[in-house]
Each structure stands twice: as C-alpha cells, then as structure tokens.
mmCIF file of N, CA and C in Angstrom:
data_model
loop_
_atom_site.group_PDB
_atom_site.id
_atom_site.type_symbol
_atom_site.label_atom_id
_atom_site.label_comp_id
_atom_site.label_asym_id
_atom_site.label_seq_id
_atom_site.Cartn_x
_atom_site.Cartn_y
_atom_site.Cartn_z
ATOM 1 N N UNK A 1 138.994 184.656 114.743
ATOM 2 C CA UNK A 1 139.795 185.620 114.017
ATOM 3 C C UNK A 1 140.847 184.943 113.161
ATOM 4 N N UNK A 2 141.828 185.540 112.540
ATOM 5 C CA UNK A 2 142.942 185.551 111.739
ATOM 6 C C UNK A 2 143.984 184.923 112.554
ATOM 7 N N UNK A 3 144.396 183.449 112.040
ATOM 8 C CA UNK A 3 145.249 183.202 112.715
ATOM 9 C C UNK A 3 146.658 184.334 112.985
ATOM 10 N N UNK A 4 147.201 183.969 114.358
ATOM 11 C CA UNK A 4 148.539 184.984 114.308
ATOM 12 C C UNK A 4 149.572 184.450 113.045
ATOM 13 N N UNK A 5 150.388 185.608 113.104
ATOM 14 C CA UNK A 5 151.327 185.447 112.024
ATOM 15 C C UNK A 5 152.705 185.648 112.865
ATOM 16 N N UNK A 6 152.821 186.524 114.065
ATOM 17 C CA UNK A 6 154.145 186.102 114.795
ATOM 18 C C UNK A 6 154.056 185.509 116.128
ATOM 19 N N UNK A 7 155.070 185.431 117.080
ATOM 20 C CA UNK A 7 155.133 184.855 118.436
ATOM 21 C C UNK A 7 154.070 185.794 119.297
ATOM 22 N N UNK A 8 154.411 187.165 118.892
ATOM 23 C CA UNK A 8 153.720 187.977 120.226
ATOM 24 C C UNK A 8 151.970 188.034 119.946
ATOM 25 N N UNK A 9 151.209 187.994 118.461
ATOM 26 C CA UNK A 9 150.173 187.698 117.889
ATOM 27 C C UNK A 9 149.606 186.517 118.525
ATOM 28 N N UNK A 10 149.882 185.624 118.810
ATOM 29 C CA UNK A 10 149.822 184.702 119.224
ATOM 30 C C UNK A 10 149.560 183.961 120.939
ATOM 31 N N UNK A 11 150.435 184.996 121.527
ATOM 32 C CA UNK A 11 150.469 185.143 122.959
ATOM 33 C C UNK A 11 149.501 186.064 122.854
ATOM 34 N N UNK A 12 149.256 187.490 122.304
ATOM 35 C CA UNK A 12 148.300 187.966 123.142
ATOM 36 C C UNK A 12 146.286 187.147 122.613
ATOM 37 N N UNK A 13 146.575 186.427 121.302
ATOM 38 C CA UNK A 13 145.232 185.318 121.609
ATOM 39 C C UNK A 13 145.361 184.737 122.903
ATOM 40 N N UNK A 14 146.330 183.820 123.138
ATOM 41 C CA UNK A 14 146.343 183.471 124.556
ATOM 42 C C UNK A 14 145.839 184.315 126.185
ATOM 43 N N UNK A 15 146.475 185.773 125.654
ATOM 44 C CA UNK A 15 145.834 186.360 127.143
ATOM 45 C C UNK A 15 144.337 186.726 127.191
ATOM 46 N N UNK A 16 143.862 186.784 125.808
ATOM 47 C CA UNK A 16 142.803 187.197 125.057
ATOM 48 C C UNK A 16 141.644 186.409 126.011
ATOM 49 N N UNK A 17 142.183 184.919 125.361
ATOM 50 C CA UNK A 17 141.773 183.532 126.148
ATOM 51 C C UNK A 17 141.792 183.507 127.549
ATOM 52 N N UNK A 18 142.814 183.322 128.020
ATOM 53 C CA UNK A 18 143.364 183.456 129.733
ATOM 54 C C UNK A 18 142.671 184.152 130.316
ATOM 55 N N UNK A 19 141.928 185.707 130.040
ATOM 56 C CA UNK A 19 141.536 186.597 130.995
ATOM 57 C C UNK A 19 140.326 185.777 130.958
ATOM 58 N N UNK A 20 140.119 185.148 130.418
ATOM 59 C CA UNK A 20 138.047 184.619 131.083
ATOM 60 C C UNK A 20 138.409 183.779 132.084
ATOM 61 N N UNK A 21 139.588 183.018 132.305
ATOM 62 C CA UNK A 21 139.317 182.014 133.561
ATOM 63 C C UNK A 21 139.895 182.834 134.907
ATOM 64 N N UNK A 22 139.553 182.028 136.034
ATOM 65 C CA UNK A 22 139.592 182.852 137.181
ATOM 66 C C UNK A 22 141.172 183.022 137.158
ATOM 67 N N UNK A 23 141.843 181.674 137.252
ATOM 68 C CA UNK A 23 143.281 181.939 137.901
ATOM 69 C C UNK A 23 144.085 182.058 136.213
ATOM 70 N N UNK A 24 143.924 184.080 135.938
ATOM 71 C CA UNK A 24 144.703 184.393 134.732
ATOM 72 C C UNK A 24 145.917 183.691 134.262
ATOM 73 N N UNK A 25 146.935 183.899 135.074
ATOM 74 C CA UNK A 25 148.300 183.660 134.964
ATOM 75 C C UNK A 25 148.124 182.120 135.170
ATOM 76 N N UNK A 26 147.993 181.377 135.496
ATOM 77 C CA UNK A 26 148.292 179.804 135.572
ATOM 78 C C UNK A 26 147.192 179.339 134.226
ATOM 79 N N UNK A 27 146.283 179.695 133.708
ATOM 80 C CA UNK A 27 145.757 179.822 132.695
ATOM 81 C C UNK A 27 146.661 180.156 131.293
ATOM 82 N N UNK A 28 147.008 181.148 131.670
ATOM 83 C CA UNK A 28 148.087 181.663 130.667
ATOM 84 C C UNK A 28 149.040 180.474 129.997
ATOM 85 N N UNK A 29 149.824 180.286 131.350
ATOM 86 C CA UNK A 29 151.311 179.471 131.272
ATOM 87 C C UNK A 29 150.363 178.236 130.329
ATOM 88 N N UNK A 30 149.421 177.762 130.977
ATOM 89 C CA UNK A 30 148.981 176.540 130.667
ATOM 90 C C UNK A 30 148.662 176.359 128.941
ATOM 91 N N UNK A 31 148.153 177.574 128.757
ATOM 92 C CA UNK A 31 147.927 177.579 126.808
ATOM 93 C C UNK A 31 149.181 177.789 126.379
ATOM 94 N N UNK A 32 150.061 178.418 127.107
ATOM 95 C CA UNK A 32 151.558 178.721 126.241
ATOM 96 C C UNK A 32 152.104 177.212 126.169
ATOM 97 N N UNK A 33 152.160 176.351 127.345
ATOM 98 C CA UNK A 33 152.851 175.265 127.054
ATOM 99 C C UNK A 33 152.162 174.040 126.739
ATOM 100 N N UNK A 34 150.625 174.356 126.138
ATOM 101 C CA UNK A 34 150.231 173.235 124.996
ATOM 102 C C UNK A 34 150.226 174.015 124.014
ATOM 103 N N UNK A 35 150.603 175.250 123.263
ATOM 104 C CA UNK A 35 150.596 175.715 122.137
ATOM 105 C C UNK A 35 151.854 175.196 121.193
ATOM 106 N N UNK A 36 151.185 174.588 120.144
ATOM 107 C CA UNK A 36 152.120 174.393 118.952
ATOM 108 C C UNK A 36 153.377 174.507 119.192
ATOM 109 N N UNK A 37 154.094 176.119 119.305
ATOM 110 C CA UNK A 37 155.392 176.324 118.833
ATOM 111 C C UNK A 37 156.089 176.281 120.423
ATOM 112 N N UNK A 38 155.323 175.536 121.124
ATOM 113 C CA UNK A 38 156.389 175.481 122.915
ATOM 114 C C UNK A 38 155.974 174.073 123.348
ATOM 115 N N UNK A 39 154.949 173.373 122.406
ATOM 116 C CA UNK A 39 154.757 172.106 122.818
ATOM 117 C C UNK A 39 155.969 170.666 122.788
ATOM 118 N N UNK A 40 155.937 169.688 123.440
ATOM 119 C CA UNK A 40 157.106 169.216 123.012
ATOM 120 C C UNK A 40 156.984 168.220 121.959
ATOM 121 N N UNK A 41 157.623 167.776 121.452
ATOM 122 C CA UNK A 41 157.555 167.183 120.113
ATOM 123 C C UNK A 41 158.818 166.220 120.312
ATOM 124 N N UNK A 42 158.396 164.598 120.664
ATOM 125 C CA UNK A 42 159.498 163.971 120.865
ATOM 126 C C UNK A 42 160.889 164.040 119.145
ATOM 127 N N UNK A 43 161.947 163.578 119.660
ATOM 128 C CA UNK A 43 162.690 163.257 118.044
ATOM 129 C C UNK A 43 162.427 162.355 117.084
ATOM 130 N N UNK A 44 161.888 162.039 116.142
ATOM 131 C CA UNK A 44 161.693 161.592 115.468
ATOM 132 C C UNK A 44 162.114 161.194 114.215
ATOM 133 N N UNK A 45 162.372 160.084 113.233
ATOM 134 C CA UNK A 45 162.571 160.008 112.015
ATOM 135 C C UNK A 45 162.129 160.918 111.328
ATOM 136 N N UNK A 46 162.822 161.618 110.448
ATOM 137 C CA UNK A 46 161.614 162.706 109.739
ATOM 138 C C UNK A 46 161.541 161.984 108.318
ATOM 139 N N UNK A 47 161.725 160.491 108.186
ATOM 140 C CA UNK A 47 161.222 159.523 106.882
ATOM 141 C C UNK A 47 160.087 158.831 107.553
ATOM 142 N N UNK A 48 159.949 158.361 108.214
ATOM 143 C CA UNK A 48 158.615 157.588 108.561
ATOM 144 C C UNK A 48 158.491 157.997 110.060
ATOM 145 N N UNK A 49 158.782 158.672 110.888
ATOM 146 C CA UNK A 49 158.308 159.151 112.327
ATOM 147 C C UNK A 49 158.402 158.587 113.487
ATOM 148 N N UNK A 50 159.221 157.301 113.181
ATOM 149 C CA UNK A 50 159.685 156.549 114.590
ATOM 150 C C UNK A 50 159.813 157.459 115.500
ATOM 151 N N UNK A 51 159.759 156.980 116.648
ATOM 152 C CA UNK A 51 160.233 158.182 117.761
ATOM 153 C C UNK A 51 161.234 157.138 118.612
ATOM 154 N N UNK A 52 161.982 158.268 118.712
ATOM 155 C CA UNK A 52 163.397 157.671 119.466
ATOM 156 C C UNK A 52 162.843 158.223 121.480
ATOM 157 N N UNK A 53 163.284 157.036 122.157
ATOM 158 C CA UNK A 53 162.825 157.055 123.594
ATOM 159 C C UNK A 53 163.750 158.193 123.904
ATOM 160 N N UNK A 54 163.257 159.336 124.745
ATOM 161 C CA UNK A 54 164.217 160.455 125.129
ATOM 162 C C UNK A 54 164.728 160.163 126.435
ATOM 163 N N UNK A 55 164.811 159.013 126.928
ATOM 164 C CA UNK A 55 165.203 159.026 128.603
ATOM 165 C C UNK A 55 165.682 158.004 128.567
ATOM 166 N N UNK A 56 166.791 157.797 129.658
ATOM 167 C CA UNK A 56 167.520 156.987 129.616
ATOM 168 C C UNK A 56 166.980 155.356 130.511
ATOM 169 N N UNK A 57 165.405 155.495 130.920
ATOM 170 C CA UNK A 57 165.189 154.967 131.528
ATOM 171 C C UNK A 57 164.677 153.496 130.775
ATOM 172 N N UNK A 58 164.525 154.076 129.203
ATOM 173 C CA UNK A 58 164.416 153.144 128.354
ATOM 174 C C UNK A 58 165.476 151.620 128.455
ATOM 175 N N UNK A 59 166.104 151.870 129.040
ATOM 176 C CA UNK A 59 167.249 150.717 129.182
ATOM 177 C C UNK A 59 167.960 150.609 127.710
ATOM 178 N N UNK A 60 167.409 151.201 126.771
ATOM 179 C CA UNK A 60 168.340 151.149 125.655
ATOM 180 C C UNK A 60 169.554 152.089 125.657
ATOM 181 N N UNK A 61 170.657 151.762 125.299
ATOM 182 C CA UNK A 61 171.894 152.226 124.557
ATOM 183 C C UNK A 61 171.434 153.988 123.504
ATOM 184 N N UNK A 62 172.147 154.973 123.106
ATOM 185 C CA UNK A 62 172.026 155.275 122.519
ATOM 186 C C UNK A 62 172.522 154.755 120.669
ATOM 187 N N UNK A 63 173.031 153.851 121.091
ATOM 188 C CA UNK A 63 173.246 152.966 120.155
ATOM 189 C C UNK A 63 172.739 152.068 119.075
ATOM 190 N N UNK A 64 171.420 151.415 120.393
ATOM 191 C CA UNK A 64 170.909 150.621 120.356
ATOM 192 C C UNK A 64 169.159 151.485 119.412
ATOM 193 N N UNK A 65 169.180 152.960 119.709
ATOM 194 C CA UNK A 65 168.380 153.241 119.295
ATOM 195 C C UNK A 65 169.086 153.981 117.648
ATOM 196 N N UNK A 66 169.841 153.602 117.761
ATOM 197 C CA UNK A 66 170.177 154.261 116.356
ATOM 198 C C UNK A 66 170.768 155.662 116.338
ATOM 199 N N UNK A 67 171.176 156.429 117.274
ATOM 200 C CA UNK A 67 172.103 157.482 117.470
ATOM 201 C C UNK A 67 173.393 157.583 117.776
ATOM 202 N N UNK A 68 173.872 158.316 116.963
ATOM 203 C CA UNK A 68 175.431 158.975 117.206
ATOM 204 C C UNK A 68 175.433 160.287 117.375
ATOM 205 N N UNK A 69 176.804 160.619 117.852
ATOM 206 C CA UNK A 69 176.728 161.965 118.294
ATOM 207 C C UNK A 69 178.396 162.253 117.461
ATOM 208 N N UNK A 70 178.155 163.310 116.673
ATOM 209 C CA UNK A 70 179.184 164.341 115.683
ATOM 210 C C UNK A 70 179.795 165.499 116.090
ATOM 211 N N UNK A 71 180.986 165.913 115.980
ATOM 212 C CA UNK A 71 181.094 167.623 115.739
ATOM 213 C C UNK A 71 180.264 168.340 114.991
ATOM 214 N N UNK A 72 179.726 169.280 114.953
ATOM 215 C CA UNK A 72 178.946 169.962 114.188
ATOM 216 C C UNK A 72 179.699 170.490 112.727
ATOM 217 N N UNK A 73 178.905 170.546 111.703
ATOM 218 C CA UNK A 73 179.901 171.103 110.672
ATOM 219 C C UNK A 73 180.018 172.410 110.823
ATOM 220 N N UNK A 74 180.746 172.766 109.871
ATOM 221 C CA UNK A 74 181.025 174.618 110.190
ATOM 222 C C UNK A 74 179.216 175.545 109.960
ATOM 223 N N UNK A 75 179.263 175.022 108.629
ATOM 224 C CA UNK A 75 177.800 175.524 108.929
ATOM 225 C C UNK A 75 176.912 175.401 110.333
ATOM 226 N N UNK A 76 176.602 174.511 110.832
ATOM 227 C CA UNK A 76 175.742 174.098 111.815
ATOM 228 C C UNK A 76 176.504 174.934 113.347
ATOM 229 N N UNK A 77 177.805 174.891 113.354
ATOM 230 C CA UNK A 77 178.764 175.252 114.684
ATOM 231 C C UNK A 77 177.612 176.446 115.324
ATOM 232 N N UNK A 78 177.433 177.557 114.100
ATOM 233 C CA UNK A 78 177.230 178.886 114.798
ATOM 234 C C UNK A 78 175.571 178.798 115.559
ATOM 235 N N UNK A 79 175.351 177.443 115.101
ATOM 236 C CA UNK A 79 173.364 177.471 115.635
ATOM 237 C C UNK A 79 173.370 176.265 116.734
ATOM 238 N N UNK A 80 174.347 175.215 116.602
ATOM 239 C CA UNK A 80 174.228 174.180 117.873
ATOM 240 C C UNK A 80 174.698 175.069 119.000
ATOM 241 N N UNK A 81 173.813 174.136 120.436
ATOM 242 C CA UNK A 81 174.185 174.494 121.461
ATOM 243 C C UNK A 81 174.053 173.023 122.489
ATOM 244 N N UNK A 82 174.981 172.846 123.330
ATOM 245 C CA UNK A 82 174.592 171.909 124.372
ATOM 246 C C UNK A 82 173.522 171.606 124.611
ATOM 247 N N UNK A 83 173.610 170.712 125.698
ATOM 248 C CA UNK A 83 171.960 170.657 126.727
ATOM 249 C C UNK A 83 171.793 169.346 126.859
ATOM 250 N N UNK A 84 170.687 169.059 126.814
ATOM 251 C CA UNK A 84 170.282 167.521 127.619
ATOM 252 C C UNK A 84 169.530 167.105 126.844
ATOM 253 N N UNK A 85 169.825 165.699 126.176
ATOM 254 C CA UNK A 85 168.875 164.535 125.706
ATOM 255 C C UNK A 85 169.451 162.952 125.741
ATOM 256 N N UNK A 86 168.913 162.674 126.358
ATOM 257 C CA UNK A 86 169.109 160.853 126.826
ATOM 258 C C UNK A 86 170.682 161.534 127.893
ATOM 259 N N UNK A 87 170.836 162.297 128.364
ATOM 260 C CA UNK A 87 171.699 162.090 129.692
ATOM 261 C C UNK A 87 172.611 163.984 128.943
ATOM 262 N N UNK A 88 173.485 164.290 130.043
ATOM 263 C CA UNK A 88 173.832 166.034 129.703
ATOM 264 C C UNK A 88 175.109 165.552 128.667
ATOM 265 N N UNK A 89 174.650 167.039 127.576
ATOM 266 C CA UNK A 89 175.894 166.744 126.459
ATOM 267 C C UNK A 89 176.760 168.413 126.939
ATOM 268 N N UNK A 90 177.877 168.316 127.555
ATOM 269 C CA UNK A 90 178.593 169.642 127.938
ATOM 270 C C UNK A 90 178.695 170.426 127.108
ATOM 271 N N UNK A 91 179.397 170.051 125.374
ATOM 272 C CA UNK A 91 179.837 170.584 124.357
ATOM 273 C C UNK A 91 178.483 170.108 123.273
ATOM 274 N N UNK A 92 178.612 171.350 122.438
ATOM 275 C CA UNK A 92 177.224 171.292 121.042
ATOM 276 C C UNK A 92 177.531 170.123 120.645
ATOM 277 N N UNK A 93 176.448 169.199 120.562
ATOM 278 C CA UNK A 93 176.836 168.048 119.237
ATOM 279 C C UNK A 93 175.697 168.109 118.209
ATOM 280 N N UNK A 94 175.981 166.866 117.260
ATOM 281 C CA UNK A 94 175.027 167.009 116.258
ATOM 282 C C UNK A 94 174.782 165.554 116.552
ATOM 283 N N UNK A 95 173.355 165.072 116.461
ATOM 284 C CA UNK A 95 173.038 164.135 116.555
ATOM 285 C C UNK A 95 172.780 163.653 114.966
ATOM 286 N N UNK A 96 172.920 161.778 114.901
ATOM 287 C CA UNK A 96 172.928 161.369 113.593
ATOM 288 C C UNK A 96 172.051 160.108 114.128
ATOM 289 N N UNK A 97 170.556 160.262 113.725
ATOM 290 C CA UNK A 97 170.170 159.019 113.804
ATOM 291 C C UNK A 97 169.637 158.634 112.313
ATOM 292 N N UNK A 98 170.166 157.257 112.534
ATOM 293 C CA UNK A 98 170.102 156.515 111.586
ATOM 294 C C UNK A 98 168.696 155.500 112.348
ATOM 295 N N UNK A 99 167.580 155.137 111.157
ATOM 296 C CA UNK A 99 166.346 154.977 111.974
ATOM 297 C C UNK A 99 166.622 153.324 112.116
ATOM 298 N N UNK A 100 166.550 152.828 113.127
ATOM 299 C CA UNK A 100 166.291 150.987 112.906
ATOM 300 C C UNK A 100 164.942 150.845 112.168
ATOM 301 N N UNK A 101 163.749 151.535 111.614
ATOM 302 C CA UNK A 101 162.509 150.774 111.488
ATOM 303 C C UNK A 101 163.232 151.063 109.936
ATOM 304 N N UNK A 102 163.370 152.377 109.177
ATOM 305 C CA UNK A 102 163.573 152.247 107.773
ATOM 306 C C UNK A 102 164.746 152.725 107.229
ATOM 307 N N UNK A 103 165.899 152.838 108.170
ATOM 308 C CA UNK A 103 167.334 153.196 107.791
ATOM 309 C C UNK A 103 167.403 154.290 107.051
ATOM 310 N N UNK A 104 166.812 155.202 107.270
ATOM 311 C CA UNK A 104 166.645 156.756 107.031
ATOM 312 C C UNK A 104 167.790 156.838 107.846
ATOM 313 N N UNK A 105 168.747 158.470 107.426
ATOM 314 C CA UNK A 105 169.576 159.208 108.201
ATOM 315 C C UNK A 105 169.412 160.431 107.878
ATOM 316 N N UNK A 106 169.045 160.800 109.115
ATOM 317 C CA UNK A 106 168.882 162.421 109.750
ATOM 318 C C UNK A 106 170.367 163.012 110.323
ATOM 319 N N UNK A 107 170.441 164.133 110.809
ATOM 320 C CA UNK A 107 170.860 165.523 111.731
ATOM 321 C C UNK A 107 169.901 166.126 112.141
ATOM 322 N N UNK A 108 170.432 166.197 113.076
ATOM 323 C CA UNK A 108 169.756 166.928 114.021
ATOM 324 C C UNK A 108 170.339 167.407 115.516
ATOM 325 N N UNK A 109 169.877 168.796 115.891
ATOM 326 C CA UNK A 109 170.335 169.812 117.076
ATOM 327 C C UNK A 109 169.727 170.323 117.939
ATOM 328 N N UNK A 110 170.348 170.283 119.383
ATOM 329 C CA UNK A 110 169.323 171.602 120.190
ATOM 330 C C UNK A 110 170.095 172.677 119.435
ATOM 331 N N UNK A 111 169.436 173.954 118.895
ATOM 332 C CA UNK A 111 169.514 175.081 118.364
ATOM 333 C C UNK A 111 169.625 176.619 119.132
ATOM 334 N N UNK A 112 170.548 177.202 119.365
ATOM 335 C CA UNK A 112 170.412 178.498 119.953
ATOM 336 C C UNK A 112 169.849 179.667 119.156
ATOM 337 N N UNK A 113 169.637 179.253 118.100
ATOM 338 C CA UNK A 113 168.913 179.933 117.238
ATOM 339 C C UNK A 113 167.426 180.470 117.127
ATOM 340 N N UNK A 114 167.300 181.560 117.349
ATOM 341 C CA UNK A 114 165.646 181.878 117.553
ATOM 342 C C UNK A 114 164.805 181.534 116.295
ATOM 343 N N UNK A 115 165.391 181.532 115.108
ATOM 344 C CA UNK A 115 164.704 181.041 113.784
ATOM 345 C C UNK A 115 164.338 179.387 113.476
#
C-alpha cells in the first residue's frame, strides 16, 4: 500500500503486520522500535557523519570527542529539554560539536518538542 503519511498511519501498518504473528503485542513493540521514526540514530556530524561514542565507557573525554555543552539560545530555550547523553545533564543544554575528522560545527538537542 501507500506509504503512511502520519504517526498513527503508520502504527496501525504495524498492527496490520503484528496481528499475523502469534505473540501480537511483543510483535508489535518489536516493529515500533525498529521503525524509522523510534529507531535510534547515534549523533552524528551532519557534514560527513562521524559518529560521536554515546557512552561514557568510551574512555574518551567529552572533550576529547569534540563536544561542548551551551545555554540554549532564546530561540532553542522553548524546545530543549534535559536528559541523558554521555552521563545525566539536570538543566537543557545545547550541545556544540565541533567534528575532529572535518571540523564541521553543529547544535544540537534532546527536544521536548513533538515536531
């Protein structure tokens, strides 16, 4: 068929899918969280696609990988939100990585924003 065009279009392909296997609901969850828009998608350069290690187990610095952490500008304030990447951030920040492979500089946020 027609690909979906919103979130709920989309989920019900999934239950569409899901009802043929035996165990529905664990079926379900399982297409929702390899589908596209819930899959995870490490951070990345968005100039050439380095990916920055998300855990701190990397033994690198956030430093060392080329991140800083900002106040958000006024624009950005009303859509950042806290949360967790490479260890818990209490207050919204804006992340600034600058890439070590091609010295690209990004922003970037966890977003409370549904858009």
């Amino acid at each position: 068929g027609d690909p979906p065009k919103t979130w709920l279009e989309a989920l019900e392909q999934l239950r569409k899918i899901a009802s043929t296997k035996q165990d529905i609901p664990a079926a379900l969850w399982e297409l929702v969280l390899d589908h596209p828009m819930t899959a995870y998608v490490p951070v990345q350069c968005q100039t050439c696609g380095h990916v920055v290690p998300d855990d701190l187990q990397s033994g690198m610095s956030d430093e060392e990988v080329g991140l800083a952490e900002e106040t958000p500008t006024s624009d950005e304030a009303p859509l950042v939100r806290s949360g967790w990447f490479r260890g818990f951030r209490p207050t919204a920040k804006v992340f600034v990585l600058t890439c070590p492979n091609c010295g690209s500089v990004s922003r970037w946020f966890r977003s409370r924003d549904p858009k």
